[in-house]
Amino acid sequence: MLTEADIMDYRYPVKGCGVWLPYGFKLRKLILDIIRELLDSTGHHEVLLPTLIPEDMLAKEAEHIRGFEEECFWVTHGGLRPLGVKLALRPTSETAFGPMFKLWIRSHADLPMKLYQVVNIFRYETRATRPLIRMREVLTFKEAHTCHATAEDAEQNVREAVEIYKRFFDELGVPYIISRRPEWDKFAGALYSIAFDMICPDGRVLQIGTVHNLGQNFAKAFEITYERPDGKHEYVWQTCYGISGRVVAAVMAAHGDDHGLVLPPRVAPVQVVVVPIPYKGAEEAVRQASEEAGRLLREAGLRVEVDLRPDITPGEKFYYWERHGVPIRVEIGPRDVERKQATLVRRDTLERKEVPLDQLVEAVKGLLDEITVALRERAWAWMRERVRAVASVEEARAILEEQGGVVELPWCGDDECGRRMQDEVDARALGTPEDEEPKPAGPCPICGREAKTVLRLARTY
């Protein structure tokens, strides 16, 4: 689907690296436009930091470097000369922002400071790489980094970040579950981590967004302090949150079908394609009517293509645009010209209906709204059916092996029991629910003690 829909060419001669193609790049841009709007409207400001991070700077927060030491790409030479200090290609940017925050923050008047950037990051993945899902150069990484005067302010910002991501994924119609990651699987250097996960069509789960409360760990490592109103100095409290190019994969996985992409209208590079269906003797009339329809739709602010390619049959054009996920196809043939109408075909259901040309714009806009709602509701209904509460590790393992999805097991909250549960189910622990009230269905299946919450488990990418 990636290649046929012109999203990404993964044949670049470096393992784990790919090339965004024009159609995919436009899809990526439209998705990023949404998150930029959400961040900008909540007091965030976009910046751009260097790709290179000195080794000594990366190592300042001990737990953080331990979490990434096996994943870093290192620059060791400048030309033929060995460097005095190795430089890491950014695996993430907490340690790049640290020394800059120290320079930029002086007093409580500078807080909160809420910055973000959209950059490439580099991870030396030793597991099998997959386009968009697991790459060595992540070609789209939105990371936000914030500083606050108090722990309460930082916690409030975590809640705001979660709400931003909910609005973001809701705009895309991508369903999600929100979990607090278990202590043994949180972001290196964080107090705790919250993750957004989605279930893919093959039953595996994909992490699509994360939010981390960093406490004062990085502030102490980089001596990021501010002067309080009483003149005393205090370390700032920090948060960070990120999404990657996986969000493009999430849109494709949530809505695609056997014909190819199905794209939500908000982010479809082409929202409407007009396909003329010429007949001998009526070619010019059909062409003119098609171009006029395209003009009217463009003037209404829609992204429109009129496919006038002479050497391709209408059927081939239908197949081409269906693969690319265009939400609505407008067909105009000789009979449509005579009746002053057009035929609309919606991509998600392939249903057809005829509308008068003088009502075309209104009909298309209404149908785009219908498609947006239908895609969201269908995706959420599909996911909810695949999150199941179970009572035993045997039942959990059987469900994940046969059907995939997410299982929720009663859990006493003890890390040792959680790790054993993860091993016995042969799945990854996603964590405990942040998006709903956990309802344990019985005792912890490992120790038999009363369950305090539930632990979500799934087979993951």
Short mmCIF file of C-alpha atoms in Angstrom, two decimals:
data_model
loop_
_atom_site.label_atom_id
_atom_site.label_comp_id
_atom_site.label_asym_id
_atom_site.label_seq_id
_atom_site.Cartn_x
_atom_site.Cartn_y
_atom_site.Cartn_z
CA MET A 1 0.00 0.00 0.00
CA LEU A 2 2.86 2.40 0.81
CA THR A 3 4.32 2.21 -2.69
CA GLU A 4 1.10 1.86 -4.70
CA ALA A 5 -0.42 4.86 -2.92
CA ASP A 6 2.79 6.89 -3.38
CA ILE A 7 3.32 7.36 0.37
CA MET A 8 6.91 6.20 0.85
CA ASP A 9 9.65 4.48 -1.14
CA TYR A 10 11.48 2.16 1.22
CA ARG A 11 14.20 1.14 -1.24
CA TYR A 12 16.71 3.73 -0.01
CA PRO A 13 20.07 1.90 0.37
CA VAL A 14 20.33 2.32 4.15
CA LYS A 15 18.46 -0.17 6.31
CA GLY A 16 15.55 1.34 8.17
CA CYS A 17 15.41 4.52 6.07
CA GLY A 18 12.82 5.59 3.50
CA VAL A 19 11.82 8.49 1.26
CA TRP A 20 8.57 10.42 1.59
CA LEU A 21 6.97 10.62 -1.85
CA PRO A 22 5.00 13.75 -2.89
CA TYR A 23 1.54 12.34 -2.10
CA GLY A 24 2.72 10.90 1.22
CA PHE A 25 4.53 14.12 2.07
CA LYS A 26 1.32 16.10 1.53
CA LEU A 27 -0.57 13.66 3.75
CA ARG A 28 2.16 14.05 6.39
CA LYS A 29 1.96 17.85 6.15
CA LEU A 30 -1.81 17.93 6.54
CA ILE A 31 -1.55 15.71 9.63
CA LEU A 32 1.20 17.88 11.11
CA ASP A 33 -0.90 20.99 10.44
CA ILE A 34 -3.47 19.66 12.91
CA ILE A 35 -1.00 19.05 15.74
CA ARG A 36 0.67 22.41 15.10
CA GLU A 37 -2.72 24.16 15.34
CA LEU A 38 -3.48 22.38 18.61
CA LEU A 39 -0.09 23.15 20.14
CA ASP A 40 0.01 26.76 18.96
CA SER A 41 -3.49 27.38 20.35
CA THR A 42 -2.43 26.13 23.82
CA GLY A 43 0.59 28.37 24.28
CA HIS A 44 3.30 26.21 22.70
CA HIS A 45 5.97 27.73 20.45
CA GLU A 46 7.82 25.94 17.67
CA VAL A 47 11.63 25.89 17.65
CA LEU A 48 14.34 23.88 15.90
CA LEU A 49 17.39 22.47 17.70
CA PRO A 50 20.52 20.88 16.18
CA THR A 51 20.64 17.19 15.29
CA LEU A 52 23.99 16.57 17.02
CA ILE A 53 24.23 16.05 20.79
CA PRO A 54 27.66 15.77 22.49
CA GLU A 55 28.21 12.52 24.38
CA ASP A 56 28.91 14.26 27.68
CA MET A 57 25.64 16.19 27.40
CA LEU A 58 23.66 13.04 26.56
CA ALA A 59 25.20 11.28 29.58
CA LYS A 60 24.24 13.92 32.15
CA GLU A 61 21.03 12.16 33.13
CA ALA A 62 22.24 8.67 34.01
CA GLU A 63 18.94 6.78 33.70
CA HIS A 64 18.25 8.47 30.36
CA ILE A 65 21.56 7.49 28.76
CA ARG A 66 21.18 3.92 30.01
CA GLY A 67 17.85 3.80 28.21
CA PHE A 68 19.34 4.92 24.90
CA GLU A 69 23.00 3.81 24.93
CA GLU A 70 22.33 0.80 22.69
CA GLU A 71 20.21 2.82 20.23
CA CYS A 72 22.48 5.79 19.44
CA PHE A 73 24.21 6.48 16.16
CA TRP A 74 27.56 8.17 16.83
CA VAL A 75 29.58 10.64 14.77
CA THR A 76 33.22 10.00 15.66
CA HIS A 77 35.13 11.85 12.91
CA GLY A 78 35.12 15.26 11.30
CA GLY A 79 36.51 14.45 7.88
CA LEU A 80 39.52 12.21 8.65
CA ARG A 81 40.13 13.62 12.14
CA PRO A 82 38.79 11.88 15.25
CA LEU A 83 36.55 14.15 17.30
CA GLY A 84 37.51 14.99 20.85
CA VAL A 85 33.92 14.31 21.96
CA LYS A 86 31.63 11.86 20.18
CA LEU A 87 28.41 13.34 18.81
CA ALA A 88 25.13 11.44 18.93
CA LEU A 89 22.55 11.79 16.18
CA ARG A 90 19.52 12.91 18.20
CA PRO A 91 17.65 9.85 19.58
CA THR A 92 15.31 12.29 21.40
CA SER A 93 15.94 15.79 22.66
CA GLU A 94 15.61 16.07 26.44
CA THR A 95 19.39 16.42 26.75
CA ALA A 96 19.54 18.90 23.87
CA PHE A 97 16.90 21.17 25.41
CA GLY A 98 18.48 20.92 28.89
CA PRO A 99 21.45 23.30 28.43
CA MET A 100 19.31 25.70 26.40
CA PHE A 101 16.59 25.85 29.07
CA LYS A 102 19.37 26.65 31.57
CA LEU A 103 20.29 29.68 29.43
CA TRP A 104 16.75 30.80 28.65
CA ILE A 105 15.09 30.51 32.09
CA ARG A 106 15.96 33.06 34.76
CA SER A 107 12.88 33.81 36.85
CA HIS A 108 9.31 32.73 37.50
CA ALA A 109 8.27 35.26 34.82
CA ASP A 110 9.81 32.96 32.19
CA LEU A 111 7.54 30.08 33.18
CA PRO A 112 5.79 28.13 31.93
CA MET A 113 7.99 27.63 28.87
CA LYS A 114 6.31 25.33 26.33
CA LEU A 115 8.31 24.54 23.21
CA TYR A 116 8.05 21.94 20.45
CA GLN A 117 9.83 20.91 17.29
CA VAL A 118 9.21 18.62 14.31
CA VAL A 119 12.47 16.85 13.48
CA ASN A 120 14.12 13.62 12.40
CA ILE A 121 15.42 11.33 15.13
CA PHE A 122 17.73 8.34 14.87
CA ARG A 123 17.48 5.00 16.65
CA TYR A 124 19.73 2.03 15.96
CA GLU A 125 16.98 -0.56 15.86
CA THR A 126 18.36 -4.09 15.98
CA ARG A 127 14.96 -5.68 15.50
CA ALA A 128 13.32 -5.99 12.08
CA THR A 129 12.64 -2.53 10.70
CA ARG A 130 9.27 -1.64 9.16
CA PRO A 131 8.32 1.42 7.08
CA LEU A 132 6.78 4.14 9.29
CA ILE A 133 6.42 1.75 12.23
CA ARG A 134 10.00 0.95 13.24
CA MET A 135 12.72 2.87 11.42
CA ARG A 136 16.33 3.81 12.08
CA GLU A 137 15.69 7.35 10.89
CA VAL A 138 12.28 8.46 12.07
CA LEU A 139 11.45 11.03 9.42
CA THR A 140 8.70 12.79 11.35
CA PHE A 141 8.98 13.27 15.12
CA LYS A 142 6.98 15.95 16.92
CA GLU A 143 8.36 16.44 20.40
CA ALA A 144 7.21 19.02 22.94
CA HIS A 145 9.32 20.02 25.96
CA THR A 146 7.96 22.17 28.77
CA CYS A 147 9.23 23.73 32.02
CA HIS A 148 7.06 24.73 35.00
CA ALA A 149 7.41 26.40 38.38
CA THR A 150 5.72 23.68 40.43
CA ALA A 151 4.97 19.98 40.39
CA GLU A 152 1.26 20.84 40.22
CA ASP A 153 1.77 22.97 37.12
CA ALA A 154 3.71 20.18 35.44
CA GLU A 155 1.00 17.67 36.31
CA GLN A 156 -1.64 20.00 34.89
CA ASN A 157 0.40 20.24 31.69
CA VAL A 158 0.50 16.44 31.42
CA ARG A 159 -3.31 16.47 31.53
CA GLU A 160 -3.38 19.21 28.88
CA ALA A 161 -1.03 17.18 26.66
CA VAL A 162 -3.28 14.13 26.97
CA GLU A 163 -6.28 16.25 25.95
CA ILE A 164 -4.35 17.68 22.98
CA TYR A 165 -3.54 14.18 21.76
CA LYS A 166 -7.14 13.04 22.23
CA ARG A 167 -8.33 15.94 20.07
CA PHE A 168 -5.60 15.20 17.54
CA PHE A 169 -6.43 11.52 17.10
CA ASP A 170 -10.17 12.28 17.16
CA GLU A 171 -9.63 14.64 14.21
CA LEU A 172 -7.99 11.75 12.36
CA GLY A 173 -10.66 9.26 13.37
CA VAL A 174 -7.95 7.04 14.87
CA PRO A 175 -9.22 5.09 17.92
CA TYR A 176 -6.92 4.76 20.94
CA ILE A 177 -6.58 3.46 24.45
CA ILE A 178 -4.67 5.52 27.02
CA SER A 179 -2.53 3.68 29.55
CA ARG A 180 -0.04 4.58 32.25
CA ARG A 181 3.02 2.53 31.40
CA PRO A 182 4.24 0.14 34.10
CA GLU A 183 7.20 1.30 36.16
CA TRP A 184 9.57 -1.08 34.39
CA ASP A 185 8.60 0.23 30.95
CA LYS A 186 8.43 4.00 31.43
CA PHE A 187 10.52 6.53 29.49
CA ALA A 188 14.10 6.59 30.74
CA GLY A 189 14.41 9.46 33.24
CA ALA A 190 10.67 10.08 33.69
CA LEU A 191 8.58 9.91 36.86
CA TYR A 192 5.89 8.18 34.83
CA SER A 193 4.78 7.75 31.21
CA ILE A 194 1.36 7.73 29.57
CA ALA A 195 0.93 6.13 26.14
CA PHE A 196 -1.69 6.15 23.40
CA ASP A 197 -2.01 2.78 21.64
CA MET A 198 -4.15 1.55 18.76
CA ILE A 199 -5.02 -1.95 17.59
CA CYS A 200 -3.97 -2.70 14.01
CA PRO A 201 -5.94 -4.93 11.60
CA ASP A 202 -3.59 -7.88 12.25
CA GLY A 203 -4.40 -7.72 15.97
CA ARG A 204 -1.08 -6.27 17.07
CA VAL A 205 -0.91 -3.02 18.99
CA LEU A 206 0.97 0.08 17.87
CA GLN A 207 2.09 2.85 20.23
CA ILE A 208 1.13 6.13 18.54
CA GLY A 209 1.84 8.79 21.16
CA THR A 210 3.46 9.28 24.56
CA VAL A 211 3.33 11.85 27.36
CA HIS A 212 5.96 11.91 30.14
CA ASN A 213 6.20 13.68 33.48
CA LEU A 214 9.95 14.21 33.94
CA GLY A 215 9.75 15.72 37.42
CA GLN A 216 13.02 17.49 38.27
CA ASN A 217 15.38 14.74 37.06
CA PHE A 218 16.65 16.59 33.98
CA ALA A 219 16.44 19.97 35.71
CA LYS A 220 18.87 18.78 38.39
CA ALA A 221 21.18 17.15 35.85
CA PHE A 222 21.36 20.36 33.78
CA GLU A 223 20.95 22.82 36.68
CA ILE A 224 17.82 24.40 35.20
CA THR A 225 16.62 26.75 37.95
CA TYR A 226 14.44 29.82 38.24
CA GLU A 227 14.20 32.63 40.78
CA ARG A 228 10.98 32.55 42.79
CA PRO A 229 9.11 35.75 43.79
CA ASP A 230 10.71 35.46 47.26
CA GLY A 231 14.20 35.51 45.72
CA LYS A 232 14.98 31.84 46.34
CA HIS A 233 16.04 29.55 43.50
CA GLU A 234 14.21 26.35 42.62
CA TYR A 235 14.62 23.63 40.01
CA VAL A 236 11.97 23.65 37.29
CA TRP A 237 9.56 20.76 36.74
CA GLN A 238 9.44 19.33 33.22
CA THR A 239 7.24 17.34 30.86
CA CYS A 240 7.69 16.07 27.32
CA TYR A 241 5.42 14.40 24.78
CA GLY A 242 5.87 13.07 21.29
CA ILE A 243 4.31 11.51 18.21
CA SER A 244 6.13 10.15 15.16
CA GLY A 245 5.54 9.14 11.55
CA ARG A 246 3.64 6.21 13.03
CA VAL A 247 0.63 8.50 13.05
CA VAL A 248 0.53 8.22 9.24
CA ALA A 249 0.62 4.44 9.59
CA ALA A 250 -2.15 4.73 12.19
CA VAL A 251 -4.43 6.61 9.77
CA MET A 252 -3.75 4.03 7.07
CA ALA A 253 -4.33 1.08 9.40
CA ALA A 254 -7.45 2.49 11.03
CA HIS A 255 -9.33 3.19 7.80
CA GLY A 256 -7.75 1.31 4.87
CA ASP A 257 -9.40 -1.66 3.14
CA ASP A 258 -8.64 -4.26 0.48
CA HIS A 259 -8.79 -1.61 -2.24
CA GLY A 260 -6.07 0.55 -0.63
CA LEU A 261 -6.10 3.74 1.39
CA VAL A 262 -9.23 5.29 2.85
CA LEU A 263 -8.37 8.79 4.07
CA PRO A 264 -10.33 11.12 6.36
CA PRO A 265 -11.30 14.21 4.35
CA ARG A 266 -9.43 16.57 6.72
CA VAL A 267 -6.04 15.10 5.74
CA ALA A 268 -6.66 13.66 2.27
CA PRO A 269 -4.18 15.33 -0.15
CA VAL A 270 -6.97 15.12 -2.75
CA GLN A 271 -10.46 15.36 -1.28
CA VAL A 272 -12.39 15.05 -4.55
CA VAL A 273 -11.41 13.64 -7.92
CA VAL A 274 -13.51 14.39 -11.00
CA VAL A 275 -13.35 11.62 -13.60
CA PRO A 276 -14.87 12.29 -17.01
CA ILE A 277 -16.42 9.28 -18.75
CA PRO A 278 -16.28 10.24 -22.41
CA TYR A 279 -18.32 8.65 -25.18
CA LYS A 280 -17.67 8.99 -28.90
CA GLY A 281 -19.01 12.30 -30.09
CA ALA A 282 -19.49 13.70 -26.57
CA GLU A 283 -15.85 14.01 -25.49
CA GLU A 284 -15.72 17.81 -25.49
CA ALA A 285 -19.01 18.28 -23.66
CA VAL A 286 -17.94 15.80 -20.96
CA ARG A 287 -14.54 17.44 -20.61
CA GLN A 288 -16.02 20.92 -20.25
CA ALA A 289 -18.57 19.75 -17.68
CA SER A 290 -15.82 17.98 -15.70
CA GLU A 291 -13.57 21.04 -15.69
CA GLU A 292 -16.47 23.23 -14.62
CA ALA A 293 -17.27 20.87 -11.76
CA GLY A 294 -13.63 20.95 -10.69
CA ARG A 295 -13.61 24.75 -10.81
CA LEU A 296 -16.71 25.05 -8.64
CA LEU A 297 -15.33 22.63 -6.04
CA ARG A 298 -11.93 24.37 -5.91
CA GLU A 299 -13.60 27.75 -5.46
CA ALA A 300 -15.41 26.21 -2.49
CA GLY A 301 -12.00 25.58 -0.88
CA LEU A 302 -11.68 21.86 -1.60
CA ARG A 303 -8.59 20.02 -2.80
CA VAL A 304 -9.64 18.74 -6.22
CA GLU A 305 -8.13 16.85 -9.15
CA VAL A 306 -9.78 16.62 -12.56
CA ASP A 307 -8.31 13.51 -14.17
CA LEU A 308 -8.08 14.32 -17.88
CA ARG A 309 -5.33 11.81 -18.68
CA PRO A 310 -6.14 10.72 -22.26
CA ASP A 311 -4.34 7.38 -22.29
CA ILE A 312 -6.04 5.81 -19.26
CA THR A 313 -9.54 4.34 -19.17
CA PRO A 314 -12.10 5.54 -16.60
CA GLY A 315 -11.88 2.15 -14.87
CA GLU A 316 -8.12 2.48 -14.46
CA LYS A 317 -8.62 5.97 -13.05
CA PHE A 318 -11.18 4.65 -10.55
CA TYR A 319 -8.69 2.04 -9.35
CA TYR A 320 -5.85 4.57 -9.16
CA TRP A 321 -7.75 7.07 -7.01
CA GLU A 322 -9.28 4.37 -4.82
CA ARG A 323 -5.75 3.16 -4.00
CA HIS A 324 -4.89 6.73 -3.01
CA GLY A 325 -7.86 6.97 -0.64
CA VAL A 326 -9.60 9.99 -2.21
CA PRO A 327 -12.83 10.41 -0.18
CA ILE A 328 -15.16 11.29 -3.08
CA ARG A 329 -15.11 10.53 -6.79
CA VAL A 330 -17.28 12.64 -9.09
CA GLU A 331 -18.16 10.87 -12.34
CA ILE A 332 -19.50 12.82 -15.31
CA GLY A 333 -20.56 11.09 -18.53
CA PRO A 334 -22.73 12.05 -21.54
CA ARG A 335 -25.97 11.18 -19.75
CA ASP A 336 -24.89 13.31 -16.75
CA VAL A 337 -24.21 16.23 -19.10
CA GLU A 338 -27.68 15.87 -20.64
CA ARG A 339 -29.36 15.72 -17.25
CA LYS A 340 -27.09 18.41 -15.72
CA GLN A 341 -26.04 16.10 -12.93
CA ALA A 342 -23.03 14.19 -11.58
CA THR A 343 -22.57 10.84 -9.87
CA LEU A 344 -20.84 10.87 -6.47
CA VAL A 345 -19.03 7.76 -5.22
CA ARG A 346 -17.85 7.72 -1.62
CA ARG A 347 -14.57 5.87 -1.03
CA ASP A 348 -15.40 4.33 2.35
CA THR A 349 -18.51 2.41 1.24
CA LEU A 350 -18.31 2.77 -2.59
CA GLU A 351 -21.97 3.85 -2.50
CA ARG A 352 -23.15 5.96 -5.44
CA LYS A 353 -25.69 8.72 -5.74
CA GLU A 354 -26.68 11.25 -8.39
CA VAL A 355 -26.88 14.97 -7.63
CA PRO A 356 -27.81 18.03 -9.76
CA LEU A 357 -24.77 20.03 -10.86
CA ASP A 358 -26.21 23.19 -9.29
CA GLN A 359 -26.16 21.37 -5.93
CA LEU A 360 -22.77 19.73 -6.42
CA VAL A 361 -20.75 21.80 -3.94
CA GLU A 362 -23.32 21.49 -1.17
CA ALA A 363 -23.70 17.73 -1.79
CA VAL A 364 -19.95 17.10 -1.80
CA LYS A 365 -19.35 19.08 1.41
CA GLY A 366 -22.19 17.28 3.14
CA LEU A 367 -20.87 13.92 2.02
CA LEU A 368 -17.35 14.76 3.24
CA ASP A 369 -18.81 15.47 6.68
CA GLU A 370 -20.71 12.17 6.60
CA ILE A 371 -17.56 10.26 5.67
CA THR A 372 -15.60 11.90 8.51
CA VAL A 373 -18.16 10.78 11.08
CA ALA A 374 -18.61 7.31 9.56
CA LEU A 375 -14.88 6.59 9.51
CA ARG A 376 -14.47 7.61 13.14
CA GLU A 377 -17.47 5.61 14.36
CA ARG A 378 -16.51 2.50 12.39
CA ALA A 379 -12.91 2.56 13.63
CA TRP A 380 -13.93 3.02 17.28
CA ALA A 381 -16.55 0.26 17.10
CA TRP A 382 -14.00 -2.13 15.61
CA MET A 383 -11.44 -1.38 18.33
CA ARG A 384 -13.83 -1.60 21.27
CA GLU A 385 -14.74 -5.15 20.24
CA ARG A 386 -11.07 -6.10 20.59
CA VAL A 387 -10.44 -4.91 24.16
CA ARG A 388 -11.47 -7.78 26.45
CA ALA A 389 -11.52 -8.26 30.23
CA VAL A 390 -10.30 -11.73 31.24
CA ALA A 391 -9.64 -13.48 34.55
CA SER A 392 -6.74 -15.88 33.82
CA VAL A 393 -3.41 -15.84 32.03
CA GLU A 394 -4.49 -18.91 30.04
CA GLU A 395 -7.55 -17.12 28.68
CA ALA A 396 -5.48 -14.02 27.94
CA ARG A 397 -2.84 -16.00 26.04
CA ALA A 398 -5.47 -17.87 24.01
CA ILE A 399 -7.26 -14.66 22.98
CA LEU A 400 -4.05 -12.93 21.92
CA GLU A 401 -2.88 -15.96 19.94
CA GLU A 402 -6.19 -16.49 18.16
CA GLN A 403 -7.59 -12.97 17.79
CA GLY A 404 -5.07 -10.39 18.94
CA GLY A 405 -6.22 -7.08 20.40
CA VAL A 406 -5.86 -6.08 24.05
CA VAL A 407 -6.64 -8.10 27.16
CA GLU A 408 -7.15 -6.68 30.65
CA LEU A 409 -6.15 -8.89 33.59
CA PRO A 410 -6.80 -8.19 37.28
CA TRP A 411 -3.57 -6.98 38.91
CA CYS A 412 -2.54 -6.41 42.50
CA GLY A 413 -0.17 -3.63 41.38
CA ASP A 414 3.04 -5.40 42.40
CA ASP A 415 5.77 -5.08 39.74
CA GLU A 416 6.92 -8.66 40.18
CA CYS A 417 3.43 -9.97 39.53
CA GLY A 418 3.10 -7.66 36.53
CA ARG A 419 6.34 -8.88 35.01
CA ARG A 420 5.37 -12.52 35.57
CA MET A 421 1.97 -11.88 34.02
CA GLN A 422 3.68 -10.35 31.00
CA ASP A 423 5.95 -13.39 30.64
CA GLU A 424 3.22 -16.00 31.15
CA VAL A 425 0.86 -14.34 28.66
CA ASP A 426 3.80 -13.84 26.28
CA ALA A 427 2.82 -10.25 25.59
CA ARG A 428 3.87 -6.71 26.43
CA ALA A 429 2.28 -4.92 29.35
CA LEU A 430 0.76 -1.70 28.04
CA GLY A 431 0.01 -0.51 31.58
CA THR A 432 -3.06 0.48 33.57
CA PRO A 433 -6.04 2.41 32.17
CA GLU A 434 -5.85 6.20 32.15
CA ASP A 435 -8.90 6.62 29.93
CA GLU A 436 -11.46 4.76 32.05
CA GLU A 437 -12.11 3.47 35.56
CA PRO A 438 -10.39 0.07 35.91
CA LYS A 439 -12.76 -2.72 36.97
CA PRO A 440 -10.84 -5.84 38.08
CA ALA A 441 -12.77 -9.06 37.44
CA GLY A 442 -11.40 -11.13 40.29
CA PRO A 443 -8.10 -11.52 42.17
CA CYS A 444 -4.61 -11.14 40.72
CA PRO A 445 -4.03 -14.41 38.77
CA ILE A 446 -0.35 -14.51 39.81
CA CYS A 447 -0.46 -14.11 43.60
CA GLY A 448 -4.16 -14.49 44.37
CA ARG A 449 -4.32 -11.20 46.29
CA GLU A 450 -7.09 -8.67 45.78
CA ALA A 451 -6.67 -6.81 42.49
CA LYS A 452 -6.33 -3.04 42.74
CA THR A 453 -6.47 -2.34 39.02
CA VAL A 454 -6.15 -4.12 35.67
CA LEU A 455 -3.04 -4.62 33.55
CA ARG A 456 -3.46 -4.30 29.80
CA LEU A 457 -1.42 -6.70 27.68
CA ALA A 458 -1.02 -7.09 23.92
CA ARG A 459 1.25 -8.36 21.19
CA THR A 460 2.97 -5.24 19.92
CA TYR A 461 5.13 -3.96 17.08
#
